[in-house]
mmCIF file of C-alpha atoms in Angstrom:
data_model
loop_
_atom_site.group_PDB
_atom_site.id
_atom_site.type_symbol
_atom_site.label_atom_id
_atom_site.label_comp_id
_atom_site.label_asym_id
_atom_site.label_seq_id
_atom_site.Cartn_x
_atom_site.Cartn_y
_atom_site.Cartn_z
ATOM 1 C CA UNK A 1 -11.989 24.731 -10.612
ATOM 2 C CA UNK A 2 -10.310 21.909 -9.308
ATOM 3 C CA UNK A 3 -11.007 18.453 -10.885
ATOM 4 C CA UNK A 4 -10.368 15.262 -9.122
ATOM 5 C CA UNK A 5 -10.547 11.909 -10.961
ATOM 6 C CA UNK A 6 -9.709 8.003 -10.320
ATOM 7 C CA UNK A 7 -9.023 5.623 -12.744
ATOM 8 C CA UNK A 8 -8.790 2.017 -12.635
ATOM 9 C CA UNK A 9 -6.842 0.161 -15.525
ATOM 10 C CA UNK A 10 -5.421 -2.711 -16.969
ATOM 11 C CA UNK A 11 -1.453 -2.901 -16.424
ATOM 12 C CA UNK A 12 1.210 -5.449 -17.185
ATOM 13 C CA UNK A 13 1.582 -8.969 -15.971
ATOM 14 C CA UNK A 14 4.829 -9.708 -14.469
ATOM 15 C CA UNK A 15 6.666 -11.563 -17.613
ATOM 16 C CA UNK A 16 9.737 -11.980 -15.404
ATOM 17 C CA UNK A 17 8.497 -14.764 -12.775
ATOM 18 C CA UNK A 18 5.436 -15.425 -14.882
ATOM 19 C CA UNK A 19 2.615 -14.170 -12.536
ATOM 20 C CA UNK A 20 -0.686 -13.028 -14.041
ATOM 21 C CA UNK A 21 -2.100 -9.814 -12.524
ATOM 22 C CA UNK A 22 -5.760 -9.886 -11.324
ATOM 23 C CA UNK A 23 -5.753 -6.529 -9.476
ATOM 24 C CA UNK A 24 -6.431 -3.281 -11.714
ATOM 25 C CA UNK A 25 -4.072 -0.128 -11.319
ATOM 26 C CA UNK A 26 -5.360 2.545 -9.726
ATOM 27 C CA UNK A 27 -4.507 5.983 -10.406
ATOM 28 C CA UNK A 28 -5.841 9.341 -9.064
ATOM 29 C CA UNK A 29 -5.481 13.013 -10.851
ATOM 30 C CA UNK A 30 -5.904 16.717 -9.897
ATOM 31 C CA UNK A 31 -5.880 19.848 -11.972
ATOM 32 C CA UNK A 32 -7.338 23.034 -12.304
ATOM 33 C CA UNK A 33 -9.471 22.965 -15.551
ATOM 34 C CA UNK A 34 -9.281 26.734 -15.749
ATOM 35 C CA UNK A 35 -5.193 26.897 -15.802
ATOM 36 C CA UNK A 36 -3.143 26.118 -19.058
ATOM 37 C CA UNK A 37 -1.422 23.140 -17.770
ATOM 38 C CA UNK A 38 2.086 22.932 -18.388
ATOM 39 C CA UNK A 39 2.971 19.662 -17.218
ATOM 40 C CA UNK A 40 2.474 16.143 -15.803
ATOM 41 C CA UNK A 41 3.757 15.528 -12.295
ATOM 42 C CA UNK A 42 4.057 12.322 -10.554
ATOM 43 C CA UNK A 43 3.975 12.338 -6.894
ATOM 44 C CA UNK A 44 5.341 9.073 -5.866
ATOM 45 C CA UNK A 45 4.852 7.904 -2.609
ATOM 46 C CA UNK A 46 7.547 5.512 -0.706
ATOM 47 C CA UNK A 47 6.868 3.436 2.379
ATOM 48 C CA UNK A 48 4.450 4.710 4.917
ATOM 49 C CA UNK A 49 2.740 6.918 2.345
ATOM 50 C CA UNK A 50 0.055 4.323 1.779
ATOM 51 C CA UNK A 51 -1.173 4.529 5.300
ATOM 52 C CA UNK A 52 -3.417 7.391 5.399
ATOM 53 C CA UNK A 53 -4.389 8.379 1.770
ATOM 54 C CA UNK A 54 -5.966 11.900 2.775
ATOM 55 C CA UNK A 55 -2.407 13.483 3.217
ATOM 56 C CA UNK A 56 -1.440 11.855 -0.370
ATOM 57 C CA UNK A 57 -4.798 13.420 -1.841
ATOM 58 C CA UNK A 58 -4.180 16.755 -0.051
ATOM 59 C CA UNK A 59 -0.683 16.866 -1.368
ATOM 60 C CA UNK A 60 -1.738 15.859 -5.033
ATOM 61 C CA UNK A 61 -4.894 18.408 -4.772
ATOM 62 C CA UNK A 62 -2.739 21.328 -3.432
ATOM 63 C CA UNK A 63 -0.251 21.125 -6.162
ATOM 64 C CA UNK A 64 -2.992 21.313 -8.904
ATOM 65 C CA UNK A 65 -4.225 24.222 -7.364
ATOM 66 C CA UNK A 66 -1.334 26.531 -6.909
ATOM 67 C CA UNK A 67 0.493 25.161 -10.188
ATOM 68 C CA UNK A 68 -0.120 24.602 -13.887
ATOM 69 C CA UNK A 69 -0.279 20.914 -13.703
ATOM 70 C CA UNK A 70 -1.717 17.949 -13.882
ATOM 71 C CA UNK A 71 -0.809 15.865 -10.455
ATOM 72 C CA UNK A 72 -0.843 12.044 -10.408
ATOM 73 C CA UNK A 73 -0.643 9.484 -7.491
ATOM 74 C CA UNK A 74 -0.166 6.056 -8.989
ATOM 75 C CA UNK A 75 -1.447 2.912 -6.738
ATOM 76 C CA UNK A 76 1.509 0.891 -8.188
ATOM 77 C CA UNK A 77 2.165 -2.801 -7.714
ATOM 78 C CA UNK A 78 2.945 -3.351 -4.168
ATOM 79 C CA UNK A 79 2.172 0.250 -2.769
ATOM 80 C CA UNK A 80 -0.129 -0.946 -0.028
ATOM 81 C CA UNK A 81 2.412 -2.956 1.835
ATOM 82 C CA UNK A 82 1.682 -1.183 4.982
ATOM 83 C CA UNK A 83 -1.554 -0.858 7.227
ATOM 84 C CA UNK A 84 -4.354 1.526 6.549
ATOM 85 C CA UNK A 85 -6.597 2.290 8.935
ATOM 86 C CA UNK A 86 -9.118 4.394 7.270
ATOM 87 C CA UNK A 87 -9.697 2.008 4.367
ATOM 88 C CA UNK A 88 -8.905 -1.862 4.700
ATOM 89 C CA UNK A 89 -9.091 -2.432 0.622
ATOM 90 C CA UNK A 90 -6.027 -0.485 0.625
ATOM 91 C CA UNK A 91 -4.425 -2.194 3.699
ATOM 92 C CA UNK A 92 -1.901 -5.034 4.022
ATOM 93 C CA UNK A 93 -2.770 -8.135 6.339
ATOM 94 C CA UNK A 94 -0.963 -10.052 8.634
ATOM 95 C CA UNK A 95 -0.364 -13.715 8.454
ATOM 96 C CA UNK A 96 1.790 -16.373 10.086
ATOM 97 C CA UNK A 97 4.076 -18.690 8.174
ATOM 98 C CA UNK A 98 6.089 -21.596 9.191
ATOM 99 C CA UNK A 99 8.950 -19.416 10.925
ATOM 100 C CA UNK A 100 6.719 -17.092 12.545
ATOM 101 C CA UNK A 101 5.027 -20.603 13.865
ATOM 102 C CA UNK A 102 8.096 -21.291 15.218
ATOM 103 C CA UNK A 103 8.755 -18.233 17.103
ATOM 104 C CA UNK A 104 5.140 -18.276 18.532
ATOM 105 C CA UNK A 105 5.885 -21.978 19.722
ATOM 106 C CA UNK A 106 9.021 -20.762 21.843
ATOM 107 C CA UNK A 107 7.419 -18.037 23.150
ATOM 108 C CA UNK A 108 4.420 -20.368 24.650
ATOM 109 C CA UNK A 109 6.860 -22.880 25.786
ATOM 110 C CA UNK A 110 8.718 -20.347 27.877
ATOM 111 C CA UNK A 111 4.873 -18.850 28.998
ATOM 112 C CA UNK A 112 3.906 -22.597 29.730
ATOM 113 C CA UNK A 113 0.752 -22.160 27.505
ATOM 114 C CA UNK A 114 0.083 -25.541 25.075
ATOM 115 C CA UNK A 115 -0.203 -24.960 21.245
ATOM 116 C CA UNK A 116 -3.006 -26.543 19.367
ATOM 117 C CA UNK A 117 -2.316 -26.900 15.715
ATOM 118 C CA UNK A 118 -6.104 -26.158 14.900
ATOM 119 C CA UNK A 119 -5.876 -22.594 16.451
ATOM 120 C CA UNK A 120 -5.117 -19.736 14.641
ATOM 121 C CA UNK A 121 -1.950 -17.958 15.608
ATOM 122 C CA UNK A 122 -3.455 -14.834 16.317
ATOM 123 C CA UNK A 123 -5.805 -16.404 18.901
ATOM 124 C CA UNK A 124 -2.283 -16.934 21.403
ATOM 125 C CA UNK A 125 -1.850 -13.094 21.570
ATOM 126 C CA UNK A 126 -4.446 -12.031 23.952
ATOM 127 C CA UNK A 127 -3.517 -15.450 26.045
ATOM 128 C CA UNK A 128 0.267 -14.281 26.214
ATOM 129 C CA UNK A 129 -0.745 -10.665 27.248
ATOM 130 C CA UNK A 130 -2.804 -12.249 30.030
ATOM 131 C CA UNK A 131 0.414 -14.560 31.046
ATOM 132 C CA UNK A 132 2.758 -11.820 30.891
ATOM 133 C CA UNK A 133 0.173 -9.356 33.017
ATOM 134 C CA UNK A 134 0.068 -12.421 35.562
ATOM 135 C CA UNK A 135 3.560 -12.335 35.823
ATOM 136 C CA UNK A 136 4.151 -9.198 36.573
ATOM 137 C CA UNK A 137 1.494 -8.962 39.073
ATOM 138 C CA UNK A 138 3.352 -11.772 40.752
ATOM 139 C CA UNK A 139 6.752 -10.002 40.652
ATOM 140 C CA UNK A 140 7.955 -12.630 38.444
ATOM 141 C CA UNK A 141 9.192 -10.079 35.920
ATOM 142 C CA UNK A 142 9.980 -6.674 35.850
ATOM 143 C CA UNK A 143 7.084 -4.339 35.064
ATOM 144 C CA UNK A 144 8.843 -2.765 32.305
ATOM 145 C CA UNK A 145 9.672 -6.151 30.462
ATOM 146 C CA UNK A 146 8.274 -6.699 27.151
ATOM 147 C CA UNK A 147 8.192 -9.800 24.894
ATOM 148 C CA UNK A 148 10.408 -10.517 22.238
ATOM 149 C CA UNK A 149 10.489 -12.607 19.464
ATOM 150 C CA UNK A 150 6.877 -12.633 18.034
ATOM 151 C CA UNK A 151 6.588 -12.314 14.600
ATOM 152 C CA UNK A 152 4.278 -11.715 11.671
ATOM 153 C CA UNK A 153 4.558 -11.996 7.730
ATOM 154 C CA UNK A 154 2.840 -8.713 6.088
ATOM 155 C CA UNK A 155 0.882 -9.161 2.770
ATOM 156 C CA UNK A 156 0.474 -6.429 0.523
ATOM 157 C CA UNK A 157 -2.726 -5.851 -0.826
ATOM 158 C CA UNK A 158 -4.257 -7.097 -4.091
ATOM 159 C CA UNK A 159 -2.052 -10.577 -3.618
ATOM 160 C CA UNK A 160 1.242 -8.055 -4.763
ATOM 161 C CA UNK A 161 4.868 -8.594 -3.981
ATOM 162 C CA UNK A 162 8.079 -6.814 -3.810
ATOM 163 C CA UNK A 163 10.203 -6.967 -6.590
ATOM 164 C CA UNK A 164 12.248 -4.216 -6.191
ATOM 165 C CA UNK A 165 10.667 -1.522 -8.459
ATOM 166 C CA UNK A 166 10.553 -3.060 -11.681
ATOM 167 C CA UNK A 167 6.373 -3.438 -11.641
ATOM 168 C CA UNK A 168 6.281 -0.328 -9.852
ATOM 169 C CA UNK A 169 8.017 1.541 -12.959
ATOM 170 C CA UNK A 170 6.137 -0.344 -15.227
ATOM 171 C CA UNK A 171 2.927 1.060 -14.093
ATOM 172 C CA UNK A 172 3.968 4.892 -14.335
ATOM 173 C CA UNK A 173 4.183 4.231 -17.944
ATOM 174 C CA UNK A 174 1.269 2.565 -18.516
ATOM 175 C CA UNK A 175 -0.944 5.589 -16.348
ATOM 176 C CA UNK A 176 1.231 7.768 -18.639
ATOM 177 C CA UNK A 177 -0.241 6.022 -21.833
ATOM 178 C CA UNK A 178 -3.539 6.023 -20.644
ATOM 179 C CA UNK A 179 -3.598 9.439 -19.797
ATOM 180 C CA UNK A 180 -2.432 10.551 -23.306
ATOM 181 C CA UNK A 181 -5.571 8.432 -24.682
ATOM 182 C CA UNK A 182 -7.628 10.086 -22.081
ATOM 183 C CA UNK A 183 -6.647 13.628 -22.667
ATOM 184 C CA UNK A 184 -7.110 13.923 -26.428
ATOM 185 C CA UNK A 185 -6.540 17.735 -26.206
ATOM 186 C CA UNK A 186 -3.037 17.041 -25.489
ATOM 187 C CA UNK A 187 -1.970 17.928 -28.756
ATOM 188 C CA UNK A 188 -3.267 21.511 -28.981
ATOM 189 C CA UNK A 189 -3.914 24.491 -26.765
ATOM 190 C CA UNK A 190 -7.104 25.743 -24.664
ATOM 191 C CA UNK A 191 -7.586 25.654 -20.878
ATOM 192 C CA UNK A 192 -7.176 22.759 -19.204
ATOM 193 C CA UNK A 193 -5.441 20.987 -22.147
ATOM 194 C CA UNK A 194 -1.607 19.890 -22.058
ATOM 195 C CA UNK A 195 0.599 21.373 -24.048
ATOM 196 C CA UNK A 196 2.307 19.932 -27.445
ATOM 197 C CA UNK A 197 5.727 18.678 -26.833
ATOM 198 C CA UNK A 198 8.231 16.004 -28.077
ATOM 199 C CA UNK A 199 6.433 13.276 -25.366
ATOM 200 C CA UNK A 200 3.232 13.192 -27.382
ATOM 201 C CA UNK A 201 4.114 10.916 -30.166
#
């Protein structure tokens, strides 16, 4: 029978930059409790794999059903740097910073829409759409014209940031250590246990 579990643990802070980590590290495991497990397999998703967690869950569960392994997905540091439509907790967010505002002001000037400091940058998007639609209807621009230059800043979930994989690698190590604590039967045999090997020291 397939066992599917989710855990949240404390991982490491960013010592290099002196940033304390507030969010818990989440990981999910799947294994068939009727099988003598032979390995722990980490499935490491890249950019885009966080957009729909159903695919990730399916791959992990399928691997566990078909092989004698404990399959693991780690929601490592900065994993959620894309938009997740199914669950906002796991979704990056859009923001506008100074370079984005400068781009917006340039576009507003070209489309003759006044900029107001007290309005959110996203307030202008429907106005720009309406103005472009109007220009097309008047024949002032081609029907297939598009607006170039509008920019946003993507903020990963959990106030995380890209640090080129160092924190992500450490997260996988912390999960492996946590699995060792959670699965005390790893030193011996028996159904659903992990085999004794040089890893368990």
